[in-house]
XYZ file of C-alpha atoms in Angstrom:
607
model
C 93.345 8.095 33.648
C 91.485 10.308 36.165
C 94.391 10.262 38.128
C 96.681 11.309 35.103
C 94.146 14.249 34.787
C 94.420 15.338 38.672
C 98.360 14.839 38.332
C 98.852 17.110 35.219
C 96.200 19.908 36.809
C 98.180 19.773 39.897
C 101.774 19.590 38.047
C 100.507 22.701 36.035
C 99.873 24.838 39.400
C 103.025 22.943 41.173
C 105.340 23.924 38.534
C 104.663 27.282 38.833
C 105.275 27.563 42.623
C 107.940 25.549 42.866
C 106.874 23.100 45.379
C 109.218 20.286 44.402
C 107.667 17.604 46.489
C 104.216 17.873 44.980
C 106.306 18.136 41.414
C 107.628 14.756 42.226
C 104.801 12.660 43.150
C 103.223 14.124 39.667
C 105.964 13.475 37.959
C 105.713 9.301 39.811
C 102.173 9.640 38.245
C 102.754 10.803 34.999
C 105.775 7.705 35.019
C 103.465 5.085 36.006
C 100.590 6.190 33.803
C 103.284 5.669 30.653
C 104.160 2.570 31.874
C 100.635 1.739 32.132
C 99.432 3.127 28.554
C 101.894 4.954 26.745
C 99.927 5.917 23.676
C 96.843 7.051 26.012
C 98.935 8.858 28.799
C 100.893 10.715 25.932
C 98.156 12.009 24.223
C 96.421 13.277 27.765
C 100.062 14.985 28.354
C 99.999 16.493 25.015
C 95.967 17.226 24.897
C 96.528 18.914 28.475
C 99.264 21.344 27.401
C 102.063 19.814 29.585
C 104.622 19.522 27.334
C 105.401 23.186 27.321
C 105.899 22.792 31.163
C 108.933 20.786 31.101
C 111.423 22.746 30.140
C 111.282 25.047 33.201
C 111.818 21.644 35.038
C 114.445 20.685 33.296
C 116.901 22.687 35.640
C 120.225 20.693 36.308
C 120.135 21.797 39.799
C 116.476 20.034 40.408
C 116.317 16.678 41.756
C 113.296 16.168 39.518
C 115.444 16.725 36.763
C 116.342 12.899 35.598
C 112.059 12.126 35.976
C 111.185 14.792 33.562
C 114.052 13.729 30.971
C 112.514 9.917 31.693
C 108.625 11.116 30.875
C 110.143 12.952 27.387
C 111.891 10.128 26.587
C 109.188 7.524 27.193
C 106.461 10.120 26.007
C 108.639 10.374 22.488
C 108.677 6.797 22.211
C 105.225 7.381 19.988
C 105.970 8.795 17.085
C 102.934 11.401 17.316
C 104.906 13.034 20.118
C 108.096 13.851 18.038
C 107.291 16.970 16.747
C 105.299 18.409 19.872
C 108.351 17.691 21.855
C 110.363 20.202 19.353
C 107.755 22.524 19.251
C 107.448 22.162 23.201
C 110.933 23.870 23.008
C 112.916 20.843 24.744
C 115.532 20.247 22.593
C 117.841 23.248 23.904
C 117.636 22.595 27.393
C 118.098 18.674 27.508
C 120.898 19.548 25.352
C 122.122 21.900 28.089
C 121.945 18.883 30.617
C 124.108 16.721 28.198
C 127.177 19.327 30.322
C 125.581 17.937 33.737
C 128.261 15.526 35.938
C 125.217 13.650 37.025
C 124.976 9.920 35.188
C 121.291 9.577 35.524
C 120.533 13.214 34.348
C 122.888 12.152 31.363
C 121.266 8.674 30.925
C 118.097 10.187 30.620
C 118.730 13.188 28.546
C 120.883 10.765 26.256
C 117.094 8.592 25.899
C 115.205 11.679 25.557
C 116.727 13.327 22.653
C 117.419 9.662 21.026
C 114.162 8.946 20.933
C 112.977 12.178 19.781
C 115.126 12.267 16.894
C 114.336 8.323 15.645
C 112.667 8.769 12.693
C 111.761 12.426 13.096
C 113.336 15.244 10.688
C 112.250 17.715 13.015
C 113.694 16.343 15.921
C 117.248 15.927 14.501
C 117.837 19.765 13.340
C 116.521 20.995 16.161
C 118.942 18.590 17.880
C 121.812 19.744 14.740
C 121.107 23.271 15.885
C 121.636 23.425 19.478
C 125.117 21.112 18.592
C 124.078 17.815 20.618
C 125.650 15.807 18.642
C 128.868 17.604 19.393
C 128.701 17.171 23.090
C 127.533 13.358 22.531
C 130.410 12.696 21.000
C 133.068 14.102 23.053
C 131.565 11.927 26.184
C 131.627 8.664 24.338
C 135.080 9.757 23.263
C 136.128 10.859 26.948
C 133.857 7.925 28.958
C 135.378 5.325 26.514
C 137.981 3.603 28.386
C 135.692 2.949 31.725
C 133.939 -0.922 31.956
C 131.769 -0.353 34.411
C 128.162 -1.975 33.908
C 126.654 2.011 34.717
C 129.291 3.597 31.989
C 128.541 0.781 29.180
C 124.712 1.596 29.607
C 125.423 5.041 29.462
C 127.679 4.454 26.491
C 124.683 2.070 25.233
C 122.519 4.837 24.975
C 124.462 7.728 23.669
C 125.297 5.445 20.866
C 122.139 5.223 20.149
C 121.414 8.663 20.313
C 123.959 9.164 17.754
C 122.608 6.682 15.536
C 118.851 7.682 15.376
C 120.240 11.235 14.827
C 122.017 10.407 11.597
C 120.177 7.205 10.179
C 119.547 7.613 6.488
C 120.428 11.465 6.990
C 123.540 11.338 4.630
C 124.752 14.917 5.685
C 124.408 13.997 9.819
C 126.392 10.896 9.045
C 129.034 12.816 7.240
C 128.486 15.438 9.846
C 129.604 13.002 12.601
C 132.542 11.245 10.242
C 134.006 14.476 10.230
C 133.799 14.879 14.677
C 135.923 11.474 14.532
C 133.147 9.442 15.417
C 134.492 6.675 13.801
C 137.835 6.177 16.004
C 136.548 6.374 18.848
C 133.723 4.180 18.174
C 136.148 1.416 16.698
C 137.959 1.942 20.194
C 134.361 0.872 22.226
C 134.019 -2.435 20.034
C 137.648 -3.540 20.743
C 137.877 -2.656 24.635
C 133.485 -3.173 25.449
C 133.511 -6.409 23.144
C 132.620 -8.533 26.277
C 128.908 -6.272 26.373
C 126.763 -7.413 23.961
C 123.985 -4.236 23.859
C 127.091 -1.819 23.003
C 128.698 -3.893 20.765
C 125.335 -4.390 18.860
C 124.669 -0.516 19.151
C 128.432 -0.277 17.801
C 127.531 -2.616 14.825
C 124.295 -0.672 13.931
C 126.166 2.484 13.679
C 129.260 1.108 11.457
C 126.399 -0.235 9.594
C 124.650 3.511 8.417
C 128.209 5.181 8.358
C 129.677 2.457 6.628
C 127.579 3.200 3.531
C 128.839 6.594 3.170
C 131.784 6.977 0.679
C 133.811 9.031 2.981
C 133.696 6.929 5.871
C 135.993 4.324 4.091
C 138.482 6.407 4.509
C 138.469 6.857 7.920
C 137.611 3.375 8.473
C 140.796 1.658 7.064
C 142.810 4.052 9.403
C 141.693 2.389 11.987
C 141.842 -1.712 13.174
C 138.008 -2.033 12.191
C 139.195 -5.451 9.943
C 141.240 -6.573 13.237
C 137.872 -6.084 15.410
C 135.232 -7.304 13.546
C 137.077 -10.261 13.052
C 137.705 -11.425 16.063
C 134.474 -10.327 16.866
C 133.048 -12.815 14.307
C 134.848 -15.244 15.593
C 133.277 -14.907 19.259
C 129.539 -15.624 17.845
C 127.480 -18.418 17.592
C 124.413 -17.231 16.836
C 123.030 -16.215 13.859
C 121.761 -12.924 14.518
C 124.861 -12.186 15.524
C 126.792 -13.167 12.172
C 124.430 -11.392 10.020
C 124.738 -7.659 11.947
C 128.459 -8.416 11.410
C 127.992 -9.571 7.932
C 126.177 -6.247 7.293
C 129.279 -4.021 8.382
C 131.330 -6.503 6.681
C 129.656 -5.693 2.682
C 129.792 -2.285 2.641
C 133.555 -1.874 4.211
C 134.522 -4.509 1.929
C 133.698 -2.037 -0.618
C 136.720 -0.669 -0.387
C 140.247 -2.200 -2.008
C 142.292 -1.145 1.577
C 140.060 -2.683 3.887
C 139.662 -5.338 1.392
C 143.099 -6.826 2.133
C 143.035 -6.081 5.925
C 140.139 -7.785 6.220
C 141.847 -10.899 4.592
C 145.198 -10.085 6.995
C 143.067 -10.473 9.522
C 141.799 -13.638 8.956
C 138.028 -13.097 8.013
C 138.599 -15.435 5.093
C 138.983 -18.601 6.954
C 135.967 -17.844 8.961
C 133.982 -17.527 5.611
C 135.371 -20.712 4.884
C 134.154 -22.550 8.091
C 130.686 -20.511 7.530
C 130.556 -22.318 3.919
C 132.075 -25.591 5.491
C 128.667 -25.348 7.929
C 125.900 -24.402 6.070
C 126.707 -26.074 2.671
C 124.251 -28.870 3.735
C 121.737 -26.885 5.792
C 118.163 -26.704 4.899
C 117.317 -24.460 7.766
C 116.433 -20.473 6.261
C 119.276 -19.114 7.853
C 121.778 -21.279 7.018
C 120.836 -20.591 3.476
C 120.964 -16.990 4.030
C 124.497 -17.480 5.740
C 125.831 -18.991 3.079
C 124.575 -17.046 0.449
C 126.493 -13.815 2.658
C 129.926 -15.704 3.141
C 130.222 -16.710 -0.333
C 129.366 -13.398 -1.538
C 131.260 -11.560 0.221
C 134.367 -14.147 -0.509
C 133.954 -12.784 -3.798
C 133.965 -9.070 -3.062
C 137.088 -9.950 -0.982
C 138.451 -11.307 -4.496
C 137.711 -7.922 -6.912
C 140.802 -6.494 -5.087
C 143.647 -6.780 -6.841
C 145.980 -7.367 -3.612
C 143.824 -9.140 -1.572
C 142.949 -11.539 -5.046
C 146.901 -11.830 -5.932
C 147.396 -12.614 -1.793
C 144.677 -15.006 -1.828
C 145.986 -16.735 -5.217
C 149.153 -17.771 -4.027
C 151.076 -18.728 -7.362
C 147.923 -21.081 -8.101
C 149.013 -22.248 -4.917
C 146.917 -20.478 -1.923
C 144.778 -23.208 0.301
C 141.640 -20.279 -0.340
C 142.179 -20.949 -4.169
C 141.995 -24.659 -3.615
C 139.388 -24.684 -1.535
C 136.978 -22.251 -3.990
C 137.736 -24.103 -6.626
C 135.681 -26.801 -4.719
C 132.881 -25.381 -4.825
C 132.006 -25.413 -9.103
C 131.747 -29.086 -8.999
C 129.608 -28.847 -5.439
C 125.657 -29.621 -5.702
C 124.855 -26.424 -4.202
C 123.411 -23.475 -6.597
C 124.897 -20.629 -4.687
C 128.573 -22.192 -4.089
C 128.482 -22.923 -8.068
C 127.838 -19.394 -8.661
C 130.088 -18.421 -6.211
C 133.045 -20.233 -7.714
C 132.907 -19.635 -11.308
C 132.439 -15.661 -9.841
C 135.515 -16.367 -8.198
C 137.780 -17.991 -10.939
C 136.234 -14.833 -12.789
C 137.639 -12.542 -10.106
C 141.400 -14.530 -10.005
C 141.331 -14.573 -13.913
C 142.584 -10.927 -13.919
C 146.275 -11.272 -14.972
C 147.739 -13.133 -18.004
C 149.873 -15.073 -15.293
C 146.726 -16.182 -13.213
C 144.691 -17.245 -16.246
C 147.252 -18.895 -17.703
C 148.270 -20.871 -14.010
C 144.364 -21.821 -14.289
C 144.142 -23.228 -17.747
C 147.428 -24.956 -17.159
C 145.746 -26.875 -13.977
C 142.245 -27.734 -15.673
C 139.970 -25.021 -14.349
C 138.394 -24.691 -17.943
C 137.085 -28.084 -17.415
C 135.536 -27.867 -14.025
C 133.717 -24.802 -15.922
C 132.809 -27.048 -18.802
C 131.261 -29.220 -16.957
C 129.105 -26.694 -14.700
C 128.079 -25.173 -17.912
C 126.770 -28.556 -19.191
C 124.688 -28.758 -16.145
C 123.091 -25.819 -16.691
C 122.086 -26.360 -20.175
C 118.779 -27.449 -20.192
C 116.416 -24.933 -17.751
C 119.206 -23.786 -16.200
C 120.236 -21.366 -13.060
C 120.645 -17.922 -15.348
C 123.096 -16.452 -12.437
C 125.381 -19.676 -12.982
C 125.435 -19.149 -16.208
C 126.520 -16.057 -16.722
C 129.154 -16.119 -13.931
C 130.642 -19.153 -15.788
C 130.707 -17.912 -18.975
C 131.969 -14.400 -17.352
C 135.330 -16.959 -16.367
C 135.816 -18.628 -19.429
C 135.940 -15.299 -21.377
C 138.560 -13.734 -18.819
C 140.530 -16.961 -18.857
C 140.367 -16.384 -23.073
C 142.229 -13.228 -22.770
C 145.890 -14.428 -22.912
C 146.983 -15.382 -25.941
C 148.518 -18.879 -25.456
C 144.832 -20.037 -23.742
C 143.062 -19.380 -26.777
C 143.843 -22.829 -28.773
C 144.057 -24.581 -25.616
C 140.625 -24.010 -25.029
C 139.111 -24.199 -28.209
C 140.777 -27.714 -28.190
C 139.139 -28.540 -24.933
C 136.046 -27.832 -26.621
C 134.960 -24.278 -25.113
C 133.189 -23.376 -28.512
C 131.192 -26.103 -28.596
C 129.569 -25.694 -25.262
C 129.053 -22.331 -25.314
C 127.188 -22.575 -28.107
C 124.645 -24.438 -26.405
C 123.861 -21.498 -25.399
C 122.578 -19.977 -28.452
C 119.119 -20.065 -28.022
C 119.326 -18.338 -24.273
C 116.761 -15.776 -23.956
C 118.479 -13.872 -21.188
C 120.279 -10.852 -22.604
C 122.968 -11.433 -19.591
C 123.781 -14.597 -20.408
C 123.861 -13.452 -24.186
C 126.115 -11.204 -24.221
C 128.643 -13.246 -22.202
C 128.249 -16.031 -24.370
C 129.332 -13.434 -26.963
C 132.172 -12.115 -25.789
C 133.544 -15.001 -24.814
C 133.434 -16.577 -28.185
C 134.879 -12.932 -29.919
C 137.975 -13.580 -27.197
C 138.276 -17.353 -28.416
C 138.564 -16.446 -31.444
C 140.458 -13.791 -31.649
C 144.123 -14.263 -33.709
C 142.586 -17.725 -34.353
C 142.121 -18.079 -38.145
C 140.726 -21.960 -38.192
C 138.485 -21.179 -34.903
C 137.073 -17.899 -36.978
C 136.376 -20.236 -40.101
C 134.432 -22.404 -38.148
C 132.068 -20.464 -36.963
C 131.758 -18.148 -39.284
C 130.796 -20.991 -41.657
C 127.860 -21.344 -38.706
C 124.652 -20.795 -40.464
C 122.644 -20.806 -37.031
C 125.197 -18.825 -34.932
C 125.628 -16.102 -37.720
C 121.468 -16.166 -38.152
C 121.298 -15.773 -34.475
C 123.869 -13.096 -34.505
C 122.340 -10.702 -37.339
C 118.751 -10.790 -35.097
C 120.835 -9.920 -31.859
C 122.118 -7.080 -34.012
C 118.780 -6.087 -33.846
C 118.092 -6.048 -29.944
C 118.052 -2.377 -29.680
C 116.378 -2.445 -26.268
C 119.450 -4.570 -24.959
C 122.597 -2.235 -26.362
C 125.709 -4.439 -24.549
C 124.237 -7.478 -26.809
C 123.663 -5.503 -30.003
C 127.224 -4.079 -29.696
C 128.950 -7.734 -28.938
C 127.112 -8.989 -31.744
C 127.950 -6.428 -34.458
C 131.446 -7.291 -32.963
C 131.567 -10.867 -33.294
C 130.205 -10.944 -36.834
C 133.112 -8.435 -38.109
C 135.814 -10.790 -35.791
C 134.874 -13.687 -37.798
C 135.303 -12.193 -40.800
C 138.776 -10.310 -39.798
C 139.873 -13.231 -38.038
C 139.285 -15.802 -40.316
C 139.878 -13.562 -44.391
C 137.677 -16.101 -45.871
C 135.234 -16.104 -48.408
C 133.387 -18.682 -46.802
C 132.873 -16.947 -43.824
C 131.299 -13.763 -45.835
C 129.498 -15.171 -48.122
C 127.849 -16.897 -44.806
C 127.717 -13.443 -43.674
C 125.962 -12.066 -46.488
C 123.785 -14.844 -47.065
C 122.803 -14.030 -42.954
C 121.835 -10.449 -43.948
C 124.633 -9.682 -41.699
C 126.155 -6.694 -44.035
C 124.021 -4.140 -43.157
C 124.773 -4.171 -39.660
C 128.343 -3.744 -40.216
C 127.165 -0.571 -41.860
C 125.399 0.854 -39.140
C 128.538 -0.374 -37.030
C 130.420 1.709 -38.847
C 129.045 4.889 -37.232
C 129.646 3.418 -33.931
C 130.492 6.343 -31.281
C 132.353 4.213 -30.351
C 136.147 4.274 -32.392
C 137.451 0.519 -32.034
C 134.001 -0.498 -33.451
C 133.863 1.951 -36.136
C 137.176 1.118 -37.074
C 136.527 -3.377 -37.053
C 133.363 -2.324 -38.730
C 135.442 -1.256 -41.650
C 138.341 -3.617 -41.995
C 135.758 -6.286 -42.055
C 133.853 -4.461 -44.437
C 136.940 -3.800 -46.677
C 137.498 -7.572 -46.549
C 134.184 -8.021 -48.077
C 134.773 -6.005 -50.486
C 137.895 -7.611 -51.668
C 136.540 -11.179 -51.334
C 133.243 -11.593 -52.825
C 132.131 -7.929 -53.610
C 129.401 -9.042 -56.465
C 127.970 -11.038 -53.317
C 127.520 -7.824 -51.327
C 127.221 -5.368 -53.763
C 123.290 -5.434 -53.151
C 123.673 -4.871 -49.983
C 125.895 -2.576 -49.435
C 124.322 -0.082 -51.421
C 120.733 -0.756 -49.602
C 122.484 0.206 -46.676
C 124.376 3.468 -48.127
C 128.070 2.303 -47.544
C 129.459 4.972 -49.480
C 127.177 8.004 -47.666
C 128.463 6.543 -44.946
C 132.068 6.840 -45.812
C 131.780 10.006 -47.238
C 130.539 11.464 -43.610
C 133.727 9.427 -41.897
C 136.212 11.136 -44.328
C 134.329 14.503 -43.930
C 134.240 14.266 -40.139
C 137.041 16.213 -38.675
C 136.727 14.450 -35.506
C 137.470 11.239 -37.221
C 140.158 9.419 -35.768
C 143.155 8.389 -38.350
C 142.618 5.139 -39.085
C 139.178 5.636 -39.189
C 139.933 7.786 -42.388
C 142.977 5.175 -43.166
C 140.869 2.522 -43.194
C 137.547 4.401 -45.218
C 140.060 5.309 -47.887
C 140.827 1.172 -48.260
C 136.901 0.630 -48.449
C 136.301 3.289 -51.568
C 139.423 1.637 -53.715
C 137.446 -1.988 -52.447
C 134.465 -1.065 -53.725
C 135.374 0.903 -57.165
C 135.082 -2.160 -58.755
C 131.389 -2.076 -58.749
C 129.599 -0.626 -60.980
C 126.798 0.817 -59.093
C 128.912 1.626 -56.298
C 131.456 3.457 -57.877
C 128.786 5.856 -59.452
C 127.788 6.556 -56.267
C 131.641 7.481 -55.152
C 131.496 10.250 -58.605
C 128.282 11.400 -57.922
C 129.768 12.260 -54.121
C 132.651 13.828 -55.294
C 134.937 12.203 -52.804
C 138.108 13.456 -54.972
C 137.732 16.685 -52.962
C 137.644 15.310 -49.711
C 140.595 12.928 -50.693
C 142.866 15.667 -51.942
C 142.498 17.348 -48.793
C 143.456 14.486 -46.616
C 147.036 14.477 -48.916
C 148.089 17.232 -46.521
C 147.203 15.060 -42.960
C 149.895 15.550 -40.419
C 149.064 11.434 -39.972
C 151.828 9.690 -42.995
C 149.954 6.853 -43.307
C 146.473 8.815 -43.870
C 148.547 10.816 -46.409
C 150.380 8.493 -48.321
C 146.803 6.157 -48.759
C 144.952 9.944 -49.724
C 147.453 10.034 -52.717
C 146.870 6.454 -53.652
C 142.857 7.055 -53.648
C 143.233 10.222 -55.499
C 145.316 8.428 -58.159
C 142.811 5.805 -58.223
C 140.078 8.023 -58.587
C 141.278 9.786 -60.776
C 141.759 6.952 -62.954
C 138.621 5.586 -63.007
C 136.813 8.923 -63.101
């Protein structure tokens, strides 16, 4: 360290005067000393007021020139020395050396200003403001097509540069997206695949630009799927995979790159990554498969790239998914039933599917799960069977495979996920399907459980599906069974409070299955539907100008349903709806007009 003090005294006085030899052997000094102790030399360079010193040296003329970019860039390799370095003023004139011919000046100017903007706001505007990121650019763009081991180091590094300029600085990334940066960098993986420090710097860098939105873009113009792939294919080491795998997620965001990625042929090596690790124990081959099969299923929420993969029911990728719901392994269960979710997006596919005995398979993984089950699997099965339910002609197929039953088993779930799937599944099942609708509806426990999850106001998708299962039984099944089972539930009042839904195809099954109430077993309900203010209710519906038309159709059915009570219809005078009503004769809507002339007459009547 006494040395490193004599060096900087005499590089303080040599500087001045020039004398490049003495400059040099300093300058060998100062090198050694940060190869030595980096922390401890830095702070004696920055303690001694060196810093400010360099940027006189950094002349591109002077031989000493590469040295002094070499001591910044191993001096900024402590984060403590960042911000001197800007304040030192060396940002503008290593960025005037980036123009140099010279491939160590550039080397070492490329290191310098990397390091000095990793992690380091300061660093990177001062590098934004004197436009090195500009020049960077152009020489990877203009240097790309030479292999030579000197030229792929230099490449090495200005990628880097690049990268620690704009990590997690969303405007530098988009900043650089819009220089092209992309392209070109595309064009280093496919002609430099054979190095593996530039094709890893390569990788990092799709990797932060990739998660910008309007990099996707630019990405799917090029042959990024095409690359990558075959780039995949190359590796054998884990490492490798996974900094692949972590361009691969966020590109396969995107619905374009989507199906070039599966042109290209990254699905089979998912496959073979499954077909490896399905039986490993080791960490990472859990963690591999756990990326392949998720990102199969991202592949799948395309709608080409899922139709391409589907095949007519046909596709070897279908087959070989569907293998994995009866596997042993957690993760390849969730993964399929995900996936039969994801190919269950057309009436043709989910038809093909229940035609071929998929609802089975996901009978069976259910019934595995019953008892202390995986919560993921769950929900990612019952997620399939309720896509599957959508078409009309699967409905009674399933139900007579016995789809009800099991998903009942769920009932007494805890986990609002896997509640409201079970949910909606059961509202598609049923759904046109009178007998279905009768049967459960007559369910004490599933309409008891259904009238508390009315009540989960902290978990909104669950109260909603609830509220809109309990009015599908009713509407499904027009029995008085089913609503007196209803009533007896306590489940009237929520179809009340469902009735001012903001939401209009709630509002509006909130009231036909309240109408159907009415007209069934109204001396049942008449209790309750004036605890829970029906008619104020109805009154603010047909007063609402924003009410939709059958909204007002359907609230005009309800009064004449419920005139037949005594209570009720004193609270329809005391309103006086007959104004409201005559009004709503002159609707530009026929069908809200003709039923306003029917109430009036009715009210009238029984006024």
């Amino acid at each position: 360290m006494d040395n490193l003090s004599d060096a900087l005294e005499k590089l303080k006085i040599a500087s001045t005067d020039s004398a490049t030899d003495s400059v040099e052997s300093c300058l060998d000094c100062l090198l050694k000393a940060l190869a030595n102790n980096s922390t401890e030399a830095s702070m004696k360079i920055h303690e001694m007021g060196v810093l400010p010193l360099f940027p006189t040296l950094l002349h591109p003329q002077s031989s000493c020139t590469p040295k002094v970019a070499n001591i910044i860039a191993e001096v900024a390799k402590n984060e403590f020395m960042r911000s001197p370095c800007v304040e030192a003023g060396l940002i503008p004139p290593l960025v005037q050396l980036l123009n140099s011919t010279d491939q160590e000046v550039l080397l070492q100017t490329g290191r310098a200003l990397g390091n000095i903007c990793y992690d380091s706001h300061e660093g990177r505007s001062a590098v934004d403001l004197a436009g090195g990121a500009q020049i960077v650019a152009e020489h990877i763009k203009s240097l790309s097509q030479n292999t030579e081991p000197a030229n792929e180091k230099l490449l090495t590094v200005f990628c880097g540069m690049l990268m620690n300029y704009s990590n997690d600085n969303d405007s530098l990334q988009a900043q650089l997206i819009s220089m092209g940066v992309i392209p070109t960098l595309v064009r280093l993986l496919g002609i430099h695949s054979h190095n593996t420090a530039l094709t890893e710097m390569c990788l990092i860098a799709f990797g932060n630009l990739a998660e910008l939105e309007s990099s996707k873009e630019q990405f799917a113009s090029t042959n990024i799927a095409e690359e990558l792939v075959h780039l995949f294919q190359k590796q054998m080491e884990h490492e490798k995979k996974e900094m692949i795998f972590e361009v691969l997620a966020p590109l396969a965001e995107n619905d374009v790159i989507k199906l070039q990625l599966v042109e290209a042929g990254l699905v089979e090596c998912l496959l073979e990554v499954v077909a490896q690790t399905v039986d490993g124990e080791r960490e990472e081959d859990i963690a591999q498969l756990k990326t392949a099969s998720d990102l199969m299923v991202l592949l799948l929420l395309g709608d080409e790239s899922m139709q391409k993969l589907f095949e007519g029911g046909k596709g070897s990728v279908f087959q070989r998914v569907l293998s994995w719901v009866p596997s042993h392994n957690h993760q390849l269960q969730l993964a399929g039933a995900l996936a039969i979710a994801n190919f269950a997006r057309n009436d043709g596919n989910c038809i093909h599917m229940v035609d071929t005995g998929i609802v089975q398979k996901l009978l069976e993984l259910l019934d595995r799960h019953v008892e202390e089950g995986n919560v993921t699997v769950q929900h990612a099965a019952l997620s399939a069977l309720r896509n599957l339910a959508i078409p009309v002609v699967n409905k009674s197929k399933m139900l007579s495979a016995g789809v009800a039953d099991v998903v009942l088993k769920f009932l007494q779930s805890e986990m609002p996920p896997v509640q409201f799937k079970l949910l909606g599944t059961l509202r598609m099942l049923i759904d046109t399907q009178a007998e279905a609708a009768d049967h459960l509806g007559t369910n004490g426990k599933l309409v008891e459980r259904l009238v508390e999850w009315c009540e989960a106001k902290d978990h909104a998708g669950v109260m909603g599906e609830s509220n809109r299962l309990l009015s599908a039984l009713i509407r499904h099944s027009k029995s008085k069974e089913v609503v007196r089972t209803v009533i007896q539930g306590g489940g009237v009042k929520h179809l009340v409070t469902m009735a001012t839904s903001e939401h209009m195809i709630m509002q509006n099954e909130a009231l036909v299955a309240l109408g159907l109430i009415a007209a069934l077993d109204l001396v049942a309900a008449e209790k309750d539907l004036v605890g829970a203010g029906l008619v104020s209710v109805l009154h603010k519906l047909l007063s609402d100008e924003r009410s939709a038309p059958e909204i007002k159709y359907n609230s005009m059915i309800l009064i004449c349903a419920v005139m037949g009570s005594e209570p009720l219809h004193k609270e329809v005078q005391s309103l006086a709806f007959i104004n409201i009503v005559s009004k709503l004769r002159a609707h530009e809507n026929k069908t809200v007009s003709h039923q306003a002339s029917l109430t009036e007459q009715r009210l009238t009547a029984q006024s």
